[in-house]
mmCIF file of C-alpha atoms in Angstrom:
data_model
loop_
_atom_site.group_PDB
_atom_site.id
_atom_site.type_symbol
_atom_site.label_atom_id
_atom_site.label_comp_id
_atom_site.label_asym_id
_atom_site.label_seq_id
_atom_site.Cartn_x
_atom_site.Cartn_y
_atom_site.Cartn_z
ATOM 1 C CA UNK Q 1 0.382 -10.853 8.932
ATOM 2 C CA UNK Q 2 -2.407 -10.547 11.480
ATOM 3 C CA UNK Q 3 -3.914 -7.331 12.641
ATOM 4 C CA UNK Q 4 -2.758 -6.448 16.109
ATOM 5 C CA UNK Q 5 -5.685 -4.664 17.668
ATOM 6 C CA UNK Q 6 -3.720 -4.404 20.923
ATOM 7 C CA UNK Q 7 -1.384 -1.843 19.383
ATOM 8 C CA UNK Q 8 -3.357 1.358 19.396
ATOM 9 C CA UNK Q 9 -2.849 4.901 18.238
ATOM 10 C CA UNK Q 10 -3.373 7.900 20.501
ATOM 11 C CA UNK Q 11 -5.116 11.149 19.612
ATOM 12 C CA UNK Q 12 -1.866 12.816 18.595
ATOM 13 C CA UNK Q 13 -1.100 9.955 16.206
ATOM 14 C CA UNK Q 14 -4.504 10.422 14.586
ATOM 15 C CA UNK Q 15 -3.853 14.174 14.246
ATOM 16 C CA UNK Q 16 -0.541 13.371 12.614
ATOM 17 C CA UNK Q 17 -2.126 10.835 10.216
ATOM 18 C CA UNK Q 18 -4.724 13.490 9.351
ATOM 19 C CA UNK Q 19 -2.004 16.093 8.700
ATOM 20 C CA UNK Q 20 -0.234 13.712 6.345
ATOM 21 C CA UNK Q 21 -3.252 12.153 4.586
ATOM 22 C CA UNK Q 22 -2.954 14.405 1.528
ATOM 23 C CA UNK Q 23 0.715 13.548 1.206
ATOM 24 C CA UNK Q 24 4.104 14.646 2.438
ATOM 25 C CA UNK Q 25 4.971 18.124 1.090
ATOM 26 C CA UNK Q 26 7.686 18.201 -1.539
ATOM 27 C CA UNK Q 27 10.133 20.645 0.051
ATOM 28 C CA UNK Q 28 13.428 20.586 1.958
ATOM 29 C CA UNK Q 29 11.962 20.035 5.445
ATOM 30 C CA UNK Q 30 8.622 18.279 4.866
ATOM 31 C CA UNK Q 31 8.266 16.854 8.389
ATOM 32 C CA UNK Q 32 8.598 20.350 9.842
ATOM 33 C CA UNK Q 33 5.694 21.424 7.564
ATOM 34 C CA UNK Q 34 3.592 18.484 8.739
ATOM 35 C CA UNK Q 35 4.511 19.455 12.311
ATOM 36 C CA UNK Q 36 3.007 22.901 11.769
ATOM 37 C CA UNK Q 37 -0.278 21.316 10.622
ATOM 38 C CA UNK Q 38 -0.376 18.880 13.546
ATOM 39 C CA UNK Q 39 1.030 21.321 16.126
ATOM 40 C CA UNK Q 40 4.048 19.212 16.983
ATOM 41 C CA UNK Q 41 7.786 19.466 16.488
ATOM 42 C CA UNK Q 42 9.604 18.038 13.499
ATOM 43 C CA UNK Q 43 11.278 15.512 15.811
ATOM 44 C CA UNK Q 44 7.961 14.389 17.240
ATOM 45 C CA UNK Q 45 6.541 13.909 13.725
ATOM 46 C CA UNK Q 46 9.499 11.744 12.770
ATOM 47 C CA UNK Q 47 9.520 9.697 15.970
ATOM 48 C CA UNK Q 48 5.759 9.057 15.869
ATOM 49 C CA UNK Q 49 5.957 7.953 12.230
ATOM 50 C CA UNK Q 50 8.871 5.678 13.105
ATOM 51 C CA UNK Q 51 6.962 4.143 15.987
ATOM 52 C CA UNK Q 52 3.803 3.602 13.925
ATOM 53 C CA UNK Q 53 5.872 1.993 11.200
ATOM 54 C CA UNK Q 54 7.698 -0.273 13.655
ATOM 55 C CA UNK Q 55 4.461 -1.429 15.264
ATOM 56 C CA UNK Q 56 2.772 -2.136 11.929
ATOM 57 C CA UNK Q 57 0.154 0.613 12.178
ATOM 58 C CA UNK Q 58 1.811 2.140 9.119
ATOM 59 C CA UNK Q 59 2.138 -0.778 6.688
ATOM 60 C CA UNK Q 60 4.405 1.178 4.440
ATOM 61 C CA UNK Q 61 5.529 4.748 4.112
ATOM 62 C CA UNK Q 62 6.567 6.075 0.740
ATOM 63 C CA UNK Q 63 5.420 6.723 -2.803
ATOM 64 C CA UNK Q 64 1.801 5.733 -3.402
ATOM 65 C CA UNK Q 65 1.286 5.107 -7.110
ATOM 66 C CA UNK Q 66 -1.758 5.308 -9.324
ATOM 67 C CA UNK Q 67 -1.287 1.812 -10.658
ATOM 68 C CA UNK Q 68 -3.783 2.225 -13.521
ATOM 69 C CA UNK Q 69 -1.704 5.046 -15.025
ATOM 70 C CA UNK Q 70 1.175 2.558 -15.229
ATOM 71 C CA UNK Q 71 -0.871 0.084 -17.232
ATOM 72 C CA UNK Q 72 -2.152 -2.033 -14.329
ATOM 73 C CA UNK Q 73 -5.672 -2.043 -15.668
ATOM 74 C CA UNK Q 74 -6.750 -5.632 -15.213
ATOM 75 C CA UNK Q 75 -7.739 -5.505 -11.580
ATOM 76 C CA UNK Q 76 -9.436 -8.633 -10.274
ATOM 77 C CA UNK Q 77 -11.028 -9.256 -6.920
ATOM 78 C CA UNK Q 78 -11.262 -13.013 -6.382
ATOM 79 C CA UNK Q 79 -13.567 -14.204 -3.620
ATOM 80 C CA UNK Q 80 -13.865 -17.631 -2.000
ATOM 81 C CA UNK Q 81 -16.199 -19.410 0.354
ATOM 82 C CA UNK Q 82 -13.785 -21.130 2.729
ATOM 83 C CA UNK Q 83 -14.820 -23.002 5.902
ATOM 84 C CA UNK Q 84 -13.959 -20.731 8.847
ATOM 85 C CA UNK Q 85 -11.487 -23.146 10.401
ATOM 86 C CA UNK Q 86 -9.485 -23.344 7.167
ATOM 87 C CA UNK Q 87 -9.286 -19.621 6.397
ATOM 88 C CA UNK Q 88 -5.869 -18.947 7.963
ATOM 89 C CA UNK Q 89 -4.224 -21.906 6.301
ATOM 90 C CA UNK Q 90 -5.743 -21.153 2.876
ATOM 91 C CA UNK Q 91 -4.843 -17.445 3.135
ATOM 92 C CA UNK Q 92 -1.209 -18.304 3.809
ATOM 93 C CA UNK Q 93 -1.154 -20.452 0.668
ATOM 94 C CA UNK Q 94 -2.715 -17.597 -1.322
ATOM 95 C CA UNK Q 95 -0.285 -14.887 -0.172
ATOM 96 C CA UNK Q 96 2.722 -17.041 -0.966
ATOM 97 C CA UNK Q 97 2.057 -16.041 -4.610
ATOM 98 C CA UNK Q 98 3.877 -12.830 -5.440
ATOM 99 C CA UNK Q 99 1.146 -11.528 -7.773
ATOM 100 C CA UNK Q 100 -1.316 -11.159 -4.888
ATOM 101 C CA UNK Q 101 -1.529 -7.527 -3.768
ATOM 102 C CA UNK Q 102 -4.106 -7.844 -0.977
ATOM 103 C CA UNK Q 103 -5.742 -10.662 0.957
ATOM 104 C CA UNK Q 104 -8.524 -10.230 3.502
ATOM 105 C CA UNK Q 105 -11.072 -12.246 5.434
ATOM 106 C CA UNK Q 106 -14.456 -10.504 5.624
ATOM 107 C CA UNK Q 107 -17.838 -11.211 7.133
ATOM 108 C CA UNK Q 108 -20.159 -13.198 4.843
ATOM 109 C CA UNK Q 109 -23.576 -11.869 3.887
ATOM 110 C CA UNK Q 110 -25.543 -15.035 3.163
ATOM 111 C CA UNK Q 111 -27.395 -15.909 1.042
ATOM 112 C CA UNK Q 112 -26.530 -13.160 -1.474
ATOM 113 C CA UNK Q 113 -22.825 -13.186 -0.669
ATOM 114 C CA UNK Q 114 -21.472 -16.430 0.811
ATOM 115 C CA UNK Q 115 -17.804 -15.479 0.301
ATOM 116 C CA UNK Q 116 -15.440 -14.760 3.183
ATOM 117 C CA UNK Q 117 -11.924 -14.679 1.721
ATOM 118 C CA UNK Q 118 -10.838 -12.012 -0.757
ATOM 119 C CA UNK Q 119 -7.683 -11.454 -2.732
ATOM 120 C CA UNK Q 120 -6.722 -8.816 -5.267
ATOM 121 C CA UNK Q 121 -4.578 -9.210 -8.358
ATOM 122 C CA UNK Q 122 -3.472 -6.146 -10.300
ATOM 123 C CA UNK Q 123 -2.203 -6.983 -13.748
ATOM 124 C CA UNK Q 124 -1.655 -5.351 -17.109
ATOM 125 C CA UNK Q 125 -3.542 -7.951 -19.166
ATOM 126 C CA UNK Q 126 -6.775 -9.664 -18.322
ATOM 127 C CA UNK Q 127 -5.752 -12.951 -19.924
ATOM 128 C CA UNK Q 128 -2.616 -13.115 -17.809
ATOM 129 C CA UNK Q 129 -4.559 -12.359 -14.624
ATOM 130 C CA UNK Q 130 -7.022 -15.136 -15.533
ATOM 131 C CA UNK Q 131 -4.079 -17.528 -15.909
ATOM 132 C CA UNK Q 132 -2.744 -16.435 -12.519
ATOM 133 C CA UNK Q 133 -6.135 -17.151 -10.956
ATOM 134 C CA UNK Q 134 -6.164 -20.644 -12.480
ATOM 135 C CA UNK Q 135 -2.633 -21.218 -11.203
ATOM 136 C CA UNK Q 136 -3.667 -20.024 -7.771
ATOM 137 C CA UNK Q 137 -6.672 -22.363 -7.682
ATOM 138 C CA UNK Q 138 -4.464 -25.270 -8.639
ATOM 139 C CA UNK Q 139 -1.408 -24.515 -6.462
ATOM 140 C CA UNK Q 140 -3.254 -23.468 -3.354
ATOM 141 C CA UNK Q 141 -5.728 -26.370 -3.489
ATOM 142 C CA UNK Q 142 -8.693 -24.073 -3.963
ATOM 143 C CA UNK Q 143 -10.499 -25.881 -6.771
ATOM 144 C CA UNK Q 144 -13.028 -27.494 -4.434
ATOM 145 C CA UNK Q 145 -14.236 -24.195 -2.968
ATOM 146 C CA UNK Q 146 -16.900 -21.952 -4.377
ATOM 147 C CA UNK Q 147 -15.403 -18.773 -5.840
ATOM 148 C CA UNK Q 148 -16.076 -15.832 -8.092
ATOM 149 C CA UNK Q 149 -13.899 -13.325 -9.958
ATOM 150 C CA UNK Q 150 -14.896 -9.680 -10.205
ATOM 151 C CA UNK Q 151 -12.803 -7.625 -12.600
ATOM 152 C CA UNK Q 152 -13.119 -3.880 -12.151
ATOM 153 C CA UNK Q 153 -14.885 -2.054 -14.963
ATOM 154 C CA UNK Q 154 -14.651 1.595 -13.950
ATOM 155 C CA UNK Q 155 -12.982 3.464 -11.126
ATOM 156 C CA UNK Q 156 -15.164 6.263 -9.849
ATOM 157 C CA UNK Q 157 -13.013 7.263 -6.893
ATOM 158 C CA UNK Q 158 -9.766 6.213 -5.270
ATOM 159 C CA UNK Q 159 -7.722 7.872 -2.567
ATOM 160 C CA UNK Q 160 -6.073 7.065 0.748
ATOM 161 C CA UNK Q 161 -7.948 6.555 4.004
ATOM 162 C CA UNK Q 162 -9.080 9.705 5.784
ATOM 163 C CA UNK Q 163 -8.176 10.593 9.362
ATOM 164 C CA UNK Q 164 -9.293 14.205 9.463
ATOM 165 C CA UNK Q 165 -12.490 14.937 11.335
ATOM 166 C CA UNK Q 166 -14.255 16.587 8.399
ATOM 167 C CA UNK Q 167 -15.528 13.245 7.169
ATOM 168 C CA UNK Q 168 -17.397 12.652 10.399
ATOM 169 C CA UNK Q 169 -19.172 15.981 10.221
ATOM 170 C CA UNK Q 170 -21.331 15.178 7.241
ATOM 171 C CA UNK Q 171 -24.635 16.932 7.406
ATOM 172 C CA UNK Q 172 -27.115 14.306 8.493
ATOM 173 C CA UNK Q 173 -30.074 14.482 6.182
ATOM 174 C CA UNK Q 174 -33.157 15.192 8.252
ATOM 175 C CA UNK Q 175 -35.912 12.727 7.540
ATOM 176 C CA UNK L 1 2.913 5.600 -19.352
ATOM 177 C CA UNK L 2 6.663 5.207 -19.864
ATOM 178 C CA UNK L 3 9.023 6.006 -17.029
ATOM 179 C CA UNK L 4 12.617 7.155 -17.426
ATOM 180 C CA UNK L 5 15.390 5.089 -15.847
ATOM 181 C CA UNK L 6 15.660 7.645 -13.051
ATOM 182 C CA UNK L 7 11.902 7.607 -12.404
ATOM 183 C CA UNK L 8 11.908 3.809 -12.263
ATOM 184 C CA UNK L 9 14.677 3.834 -9.690
ATOM 185 C CA UNK L 10 12.871 6.395 -7.583
ATOM 186 C CA UNK L 11 9.566 4.528 -7.791
ATOM 187 C CA UNK L 12 11.000 1.083 -7.135
ATOM 188 C CA UNK L 13 13.165 2.134 -4.200
ATOM 189 C CA UNK L 14 10.900 4.452 -2.267
ATOM 190 C CA UNK L 15 7.423 2.917 -2.136
ATOM 191 C CA UNK L 16 8.374 1.760 1.336
ATOM 192 C CA UNK L 17 11.011 2.778 3.823
ATOM 193 C CA UNK L 18 10.856 6.417 2.745
ATOM 194 C CA UNK L 19 13.527 8.286 4.778
ATOM 195 C CA UNK L 20 12.266 9.423 8.173
ATOM 196 C CA UNK L 21 14.920 12.092 8.529
ATOM 197 C CA UNK L 22 14.772 15.886 8.542
ATOM 198 C CA UNK L 23 15.740 16.145 4.874
ATOM 199 C CA UNK L 24 14.348 12.981 3.287
ATOM 200 C CA UNK L 25 14.597 14.296 -0.270
ATOM 201 C CA UNK L 26 18.265 15.188 0.213
ATOM 202 C CA UNK L 27 18.851 11.622 1.373
ATOM 203 C CA UNK L 28 17.100 10.241 -1.732
ATOM 204 C CA UNK L 29 19.102 12.647 -3.910
ATOM 205 C CA UNK L 30 22.305 11.314 -2.437
ATOM 206 C CA UNK L 31 21.330 7.708 -3.047
ATOM 207 C CA UNK L 32 20.361 8.460 -6.658
ATOM 208 C CA UNK L 33 23.390 10.728 -7.132
ATOM 209 C CA UNK L 34 21.338 13.681 -8.284
ATOM 210 C CA UNK L 35 20.504 17.037 -6.682
ATOM 211 C CA UNK L 36 17.653 17.556 -4.240
ATOM 212 C CA UNK L 37 16.075 19.923 -6.789
ATOM 213 C CA UNK L 38 16.083 17.137 -9.360
ATOM 214 C CA UNK L 39 14.273 14.911 -6.871
ATOM 215 C CA UNK L 40 11.631 17.634 -6.393
ATOM 216 C CA UNK L 41 11.224 18.082 -10.147
ATOM 217 C CA UNK L 42 10.964 14.338 -10.768
ATOM 218 C CA UNK L 43 8.321 13.910 -8.055
ATOM 219 C CA UNK L 44 6.295 16.863 -9.299
ATOM 220 C CA UNK L 45 6.468 15.548 -12.826
ATOM 221 C CA UNK L 46 5.313 12.055 -11.780
ATOM 222 C CA UNK L 47 2.426 13.678 -9.909
ATOM 223 C CA UNK L 48 1.424 15.830 -12.903
ATOM 224 C CA UNK L 49 1.399 12.765 -15.147
ATOM 225 C CA UNK L 50 -0.869 10.884 -12.745
ATOM 226 C CA UNK L 51 1.711 8.214 -11.871
ATOM 227 C CA UNK L 52 2.189 9.327 -8.298
ATOM 228 C CA UNK L 53 -0.818 9.779 -6.057
ATOM 229 C CA UNK L 54 1.069 11.047 -3.000
ATOM 230 C CA UNK L 55 3.947 10.334 -0.685
ATOM 231 C CA UNK L 56 2.399 8.996 2.438
ATOM 232 C CA UNK L 57 1.438 6.277 4.825
ATOM 233 C CA UNK L 58 -0.534 3.158 3.963
ATOM 234 C CA UNK L 59 -2.213 2.529 7.289
ATOM 235 C CA UNK L 60 -3.527 -0.714 8.779
ATOM 236 C CA UNK L 61 -7.311 -0.860 8.309
ATOM 237 C CA UNK L 62 -9.494 0.252 11.224
ATOM 238 C CA UNK L 63 -6.608 1.986 12.974
ATOM 239 C CA UNK L 64 -8.705 4.988 13.845
ATOM 240 C CA UNK L 65 -12.434 4.645 13.560
ATOM 241 C CA UNK L 66 -14.407 2.134 11.567
ATOM 242 C CA UNK L 67 -14.484 1.157 7.918
ATOM 243 C CA UNK L 68 -16.068 -1.420 5.700
ATOM 244 C CA UNK L 69 -16.180 -2.639 2.161
ATOM 245 C CA UNK L 70 -19.712 -2.244 0.832
ATOM 246 C CA UNK L 71 -21.348 -3.886 -2.175
ATOM 247 C CA UNK L 72 -24.499 -2.743 -3.929
ATOM 248 C CA UNK L 73 -26.666 -3.915 -6.785
ATOM 249 C CA UNK L 74 -27.483 -0.926 -8.958
ATOM 250 C CA UNK L 75 -29.629 -1.012 -12.106
ATOM 251 C CA UNK L 76 -27.289 -0.431 -15.080
ATOM 252 C CA UNK L 77 -29.160 2.651 -16.198
ATOM 253 C CA UNK L 78 -28.662 4.315 -12.833
ATOM 254 C CA UNK L 79 -25.039 3.344 -12.255
ATOM 255 C CA UNK L 80 -23.433 6.724 -13.117
ATOM 256 C CA UNK L 81 -25.894 8.658 -11.031
ATOM 257 C CA UNK L 82 -25.649 6.353 -8.009
ATOM 258 C CA UNK L 83 -21.840 6.123 -8.233
ATOM 259 C CA UNK L 84 -21.662 9.902 -8.157
ATOM 260 C CA UNK L 85 -23.829 10.153 -5.048
ATOM 261 C CA UNK L 86 -21.552 7.655 -3.328
ATOM 262 C CA UNK L 87 -18.301 9.304 -4.453
ATOM 263 C CA UNK L 88 -19.534 12.591 -3.035
ATOM 264 C CA UNK L 89 -19.727 11.083 0.454
ATOM 265 C CA UNK L 90 -16.562 12.355 2.166
ATOM 266 C CA UNK L 91 -16.025 9.050 4.013
ATOM 267 C CA UNK L 92 -15.871 7.025 0.788
ATOM 268 C CA UNK L 93 -12.331 6.438 -0.416
ATOM 269 C CA UNK L 94 -12.682 3.765 -3.093
ATOM 270 C CA UNK L 95 -15.574 3.346 -5.475
ATOM 271 C CA UNK L 96 -15.458 0.821 -8.311
ATOM 272 C CA UNK L 97 -17.802 -0.765 -10.793
ATOM 273 C CA UNK L 98 -17.147 -4.519 -10.932
ATOM 274 C CA UNK L 99 -18.369 -7.367 -13.131
ATOM 275 C CA UNK L 100 -21.058 -8.932 -10.974
ATOM 276 C CA UNK L 101 -24.733 -8.680 -10.126
ATOM 277 C CA UNK L 102 -23.409 -6.693 -7.174
ATOM 278 C CA UNK L 103 -21.886 -4.143 -9.511
ATOM 279 C CA UNK L 104 -20.815 -1.250 -7.295
ATOM 280 C CA UNK L 105 -18.103 -1.708 -4.644
ATOM 281 C CA UNK L 106 -16.886 0.986 -2.310
ATOM 282 C CA UNK L 107 -15.086 1.502 1.005
ATOM 283 C CA UNK L 108 -16.688 3.671 3.679
ATOM 284 C CA UNK L 109 -14.729 5.083 6.613
ATOM 285 C CA UNK L 110 -16.163 6.837 9.664
ATOM 286 C CA UNK L 111 -15.154 7.760 13.190
ATOM 287 C CA UNK L 112 -17.034 4.798 14.675
ATOM 288 C CA UNK L 113 -19.502 2.034 13.788
ATOM 289 C CA UNK L 114 -22.514 4.194 14.537
ATOM 290 C CA UNK L 115 -21.338 6.898 12.109
ATOM 291 C CA UNK L 116 -20.549 4.211 9.551
ATOM 292 C CA UNK L 117 -24.091 2.852 9.779
ATOM 293 C CA UNK L 118 -25.472 6.391 9.501
ATOM 294 C CA UNK L 119 -23.494 6.917 6.307
ATOM 295 C CA UNK L 120 -24.887 3.650 4.912
ATOM 296 C CA UNK L 121 -28.434 4.625 5.894
ATOM 297 C CA UNK L 122 -27.968 7.962 4.126
ATOM 298 C CA UNK L 123 -26.623 6.202 1.024
ATOM 299 C CA UNK L 124 -29.664 3.930 1.045
ATOM 300 C CA UNK L 125 -32.021 6.925 1.355
ATOM 301 C CA UNK L 126 -30.238 8.922 -1.342
ATOM 302 C CA UNK L 127 -29.885 6.114 -3.876
ATOM 303 C CA UNK L 128 -32.784 3.739 -3.170
ATOM 304 C CA UNK L 129 -30.307 0.849 -3.338
ATOM 305 C CA UNK L 130 -29.432 -1.411 -0.414
ATOM 306 C CA UNK L 131 -25.806 -1.356 0.707
ATOM 307 C CA UNK L 132 -24.395 -4.711 1.828
ATOM 308 C CA UNK L 133 -21.778 -4.233 4.522
ATOM 309 C CA UNK L 134 -18.813 -6.625 4.323
ATOM 310 C CA UNK L 135 -16.553 -5.658 7.230
ATOM 311 C CA UNK L 136 -12.992 -6.850 7.622
ATOM 312 C CA UNK L 137 -12.299 -9.716 10.000
ATOM 313 C CA UNK L 138 -8.622 -10.226 9.346
ATOM 314 C CA UNK L 139 -5.980 -8.865 6.972
ATOM 315 C CA UNK L 140 -3.350 -11.263 5.699
ATOM 316 C CA UNK L 141 -1.514 -9.165 3.172
ATOM 317 C CA UNK L 142 -1.655 -5.472 2.481
ATOM 318 C CA UNK L 143 -0.448 -3.412 -0.450
ATOM 319 C CA UNK L 144 3.319 -3.496 -0.437
ATOM 320 C CA UNK L 145 3.729 -1.434 -3.572
ATOM 321 C CA UNK L 146 4.375 -2.276 -7.211
ATOM 322 C CA UNK L 147 7.522 -3.256 -8.985
ATOM 323 C CA UNK L 148 7.723 -1.159 -12.143
#
C-alpha cells in the first residue's frame, strides 16, 4: 500500500477535510451540515468524500475509536534497522500479520536513532504483545536486524489530523 | 469497557465504509433493524463513555501540508511540564511517553515544511530539549480499525 503522491487534493477538498475534522454531526442530514461549514452542497460533500475514498486519500471513513477505552492498553512501537534495499520486502512480510495496525518507513537519525522501519501493535496484554513481537521476528526473518520495542507509558494527547488553518496561525514567539 | 451486542455490531461494521448517502444514520438503522433515533442514542452514548472519538476520515499522511513524527529525550523530572507545552501546540495531534531514552514521541502537522520547522524551533526554545524529526518516507499499512 504505497503512498500515491500523484493523487492530490484541491483547496476545496482541504476545506471539506477541515469541516469534517471534528467529526460528522450526529443528525438526520449530516453531510448537509458539513456542506454549510465548507460552503458546498450536500451532493458535493458526498461526491468529494467518495472520490477521496476511492483514490486512497481517505484511508477509511467511519467510526474512529478510542482504543485504550476498550482495553487496548499495551501499545508497542517496534522499530528496525533494515537495509534500504530490503525495506519493501520486509515491510510486506510484517504487514501480512493481522495484529499489525500500522507500518511505516521513516528517515533515520543516526547515530542516536538508526531505525528506519516502524510497526505498531495494539494489544490488551503486554505479555501477549511481546509474544506477537517474537513471532513476528521469527516468521518475518527479522532476527538478524537491530530492533527496539517502545511500549507507550502515558498518552498526553491524541486526536485526528488537522486541516483547518488555525494550526498554521500560531503566534510565532519573537526572539 | 463492556459493549452491548448492538454496540459491537455498530462498531465492527462501521469503522470503514460509513454510508456516503444523504441519510447515513437511517441506512445504518435499517441494516441494524433499529430506528434512526436509536442509532443517534447509541452513538452519543459511545461518545460519552469515551469509546468513540468521532465519526470521520482517516486521511493518508501528508495529504495537505507537512507532518512528522518527532522524538525527544526529556529528563524524567520535567516530563509532565514538557509534555504539556507540546500538547498545547495546536499542530500536535499525538503525544505519548514511551519506554526509551527518547521518552517523548509526538506528531507535528503544519501547512508546509517551513512551518513545521518553525514549530519544532519553538518547541526547542520553549522546552530546552532537542526535537528529533523522523519524517515519513513510505506508508505500508494504515489503521484499518479494530475488531471488538
